[in-house]
Amino acid sequence: LIVLQSQPVQAAIERLLAEKAQ
């Protein structure tokens, strides 16, 4: 995965991953 310093972007990515995981 691409590590981004931007918190908003990182949070969005984590949210998408979490939604796909369910």
PDB file of N, CA and C in Angstrom:
ATOM      1  N   LEU A   1       0.828  -1.201   0.000  1.00  0.00           N
ATOM      2  CA  LEU A   1       0.000   0.000   0.000  1.00  0.00           C
ATOM      3  C   LEU A   1       0.867   1.257   0.000  1.00  0.00           C
ATOM      4  N   ILE A   2       0.307   2.326  -0.537  1.00  0.00           N
ATOM      5  CA  ILE A   2       1.035   3.593  -0.578  1.00  0.00           C
ATOM      6  C   ILE A   2       0.826   4.351   0.729  1.00  0.00           C
ATOM      7  N   VAL A   3       1.918   4.640   1.408  1.00  0.00           N
ATOM      8  CA  VAL A   3       1.822   5.358   2.687  1.00  0.00           C
ATOM      9  C   VAL A   3       1.790   6.861   2.424  1.00  0.00           C
ATOM     10  N   LEU A   4       0.699   7.496   2.836  1.00  0.00           N
ATOM     11  CA  LEU A   4       0.565   8.934   2.612  1.00  0.00           C
ATOM     12  C   LEU A   4       0.592   9.678   3.939  1.00  0.00           C
ATOM     13  N   GLN A   5       1.249  10.822   3.938  1.00  0.00           N
ATOM     14  CA  GLN A   5       1.325  11.635   5.149  1.00  0.00           C
ATOM     15  C   GLN A   5       0.001  12.342   5.417  1.00  0.00           C
ATOM     16  N   SER A   6      -0.811  12.482   4.361  1.00  0.00           N
ATOM     17  CA  SER A   6      -2.078  13.219   4.505  1.00  0.00           C
ATOM     18  C   SER A   6      -3.069  12.400   5.325  1.00  0.00           C
ATOM     19  N   GLN A   7      -3.453  12.922   6.457  1.00  0.00           N
ATOM     20  CA  GLN A   7      -4.380  12.204   7.333  1.00  0.00           C
ATOM     21  C   GLN A   7      -5.755  12.010   6.706  1.00  0.00           C
ATOM     22  N   PRO A   8      -6.342  13.022   6.064  1.00  0.00           N
ATOM     23  CA  PRO A   8      -7.660  12.862   5.443  1.00  0.00           C
ATOM     24  C   PRO A   8      -7.657  11.763   4.393  1.00  0.00           C
ATOM     25  N   VAL A   9      -6.612  11.750   3.569  1.00  0.00           N
ATOM     26  CA  VAL A   9      -6.519  10.727   2.523  1.00  0.00           C
ATOM     27  C   VAL A   9      -6.338   9.353   3.138  1.00  0.00           C
ATOM     28  N   GLN A  10      -5.466   9.275   4.137  1.00  0.00           N
ATOM     29  CA  GLN A  10      -5.205   8.003   4.796  1.00  0.00           C
ATOM     30  C   GLN A  10      -6.470   7.475   5.466  1.00  0.00           C
ATOM     31  N   ALA A  11      -7.233   8.368   6.092  1.00  0.00           N
ATOM     32  CA  ALA A  11      -8.476   7.975   6.751  1.00  0.00           C
ATOM     33  C   ALA A  11      -9.479   7.466   5.720  1.00  0.00           C
ATOM     34  N   ALA A  12      -9.524   8.119   4.563  1.00  0.00           N
ATOM     35  CA  ALA A  12     -10.447   7.710   3.503  1.00  0.00           C
ATOM     36  C   ALA A  12     -10.077   6.327   2.993  1.00  0.00           C
ATOM     37  N   ILE A  13      -8.774   6.083   2.815  1.00  0.00           N
ATOM     38  CA  ILE A  13      -8.315   4.778   2.349  1.00  0.00           C
ATOM     39  C   ILE A  13      -8.666   3.704   3.363  1.00  0.00           C
ATOM     40  N   GLU A  14      -8.420   3.980   4.636  1.00  0.00           N
ATOM     41  CA  GLU A  14      -8.730   3.006   5.685  1.00  0.00           C
ATOM     42  C   GLU A  14     -10.226   2.718   5.714  1.00  0.00           C
ATOM     43  N   ARG A  15     -11.033   3.750   5.478  1.00  0.00           N
ATOM     44  CA  ARG A  15     -12.487   3.578   5.474  1.00  0.00           C
ATOM     45  C   ARG A  15     -12.907   2.669   4.328  1.00  0.00           C
ATOM     46  N   LEU A  16     -12.315   2.908   3.146  1.00  0.00           N
ATOM     47  CA  LEU A  16     -12.651   2.081   1.987  1.00  0.00           C
ATOM     48  C   LEU A  16     -12.230   0.635   2.222  1.00  0.00           C
ATOM     49  N   LEU A  17     -11.058   0.446   2.792  1.00  0.00           N
ATOM     50  CA  LEU A  17     -10.573  -0.904   3.068  1.00  0.00           C
ATOM     51  C   LEU A  17     -11.477  -1.586   4.087  1.00  0.00           C
ATOM     52  N   ALA A  18     -11.920  -0.843   5.079  1.00  0.00           N
ATOM     53  CA  ALA A  18     -12.786  -1.399   6.111  1.00  0.00           C
ATOM     54  C   ALA A  18     -14.125  -1.818   5.513  1.00  0.00           C
ATOM     55  N   GLU A  19     -14.652  -0.990   4.595  1.00  0.00           N
ATOM     56  CA  GLU A  19     -15.936  -1.304   3.972  1.00  0.00           C
ATOM     57  C   GLU A  19     -15.813  -2.528   3.083  1.00  0.00           C
ATOM     58  N   LYS A  20     -14.682  -2.666   2.382  1.00  0.00           N
ATOM     59  CA  LYS A  20     -14.466  -3.823   1.503  1.00  0.00           C
ATOM     60  C   LYS A  20     -14.270  -5.090   2.324  1.00  0.00           C
ATOM     61  N   ALA A  21     -13.699  -4.927   3.523  1.00  0.00           N
ATOM     62  CA  ALA A  21     -13.407  -6.077   4.376  1.00  0.00           C
ATOM     63  C   ALA A  21     -14.694  -6.712   4.894  1.00  0.00           C
ATOM     64  N   GLN A  22     -15.732  -5.899   5.068  1.00  0.00           N
ATOM     65  CA  GLN A  22     -16.986  -6.425   5.625  1.00  0.00           C
ATOM     66  C   GLN A  22     -17.794  -7.184   4.591  1.00  0.00           C
TER      67      GLN A  22
END
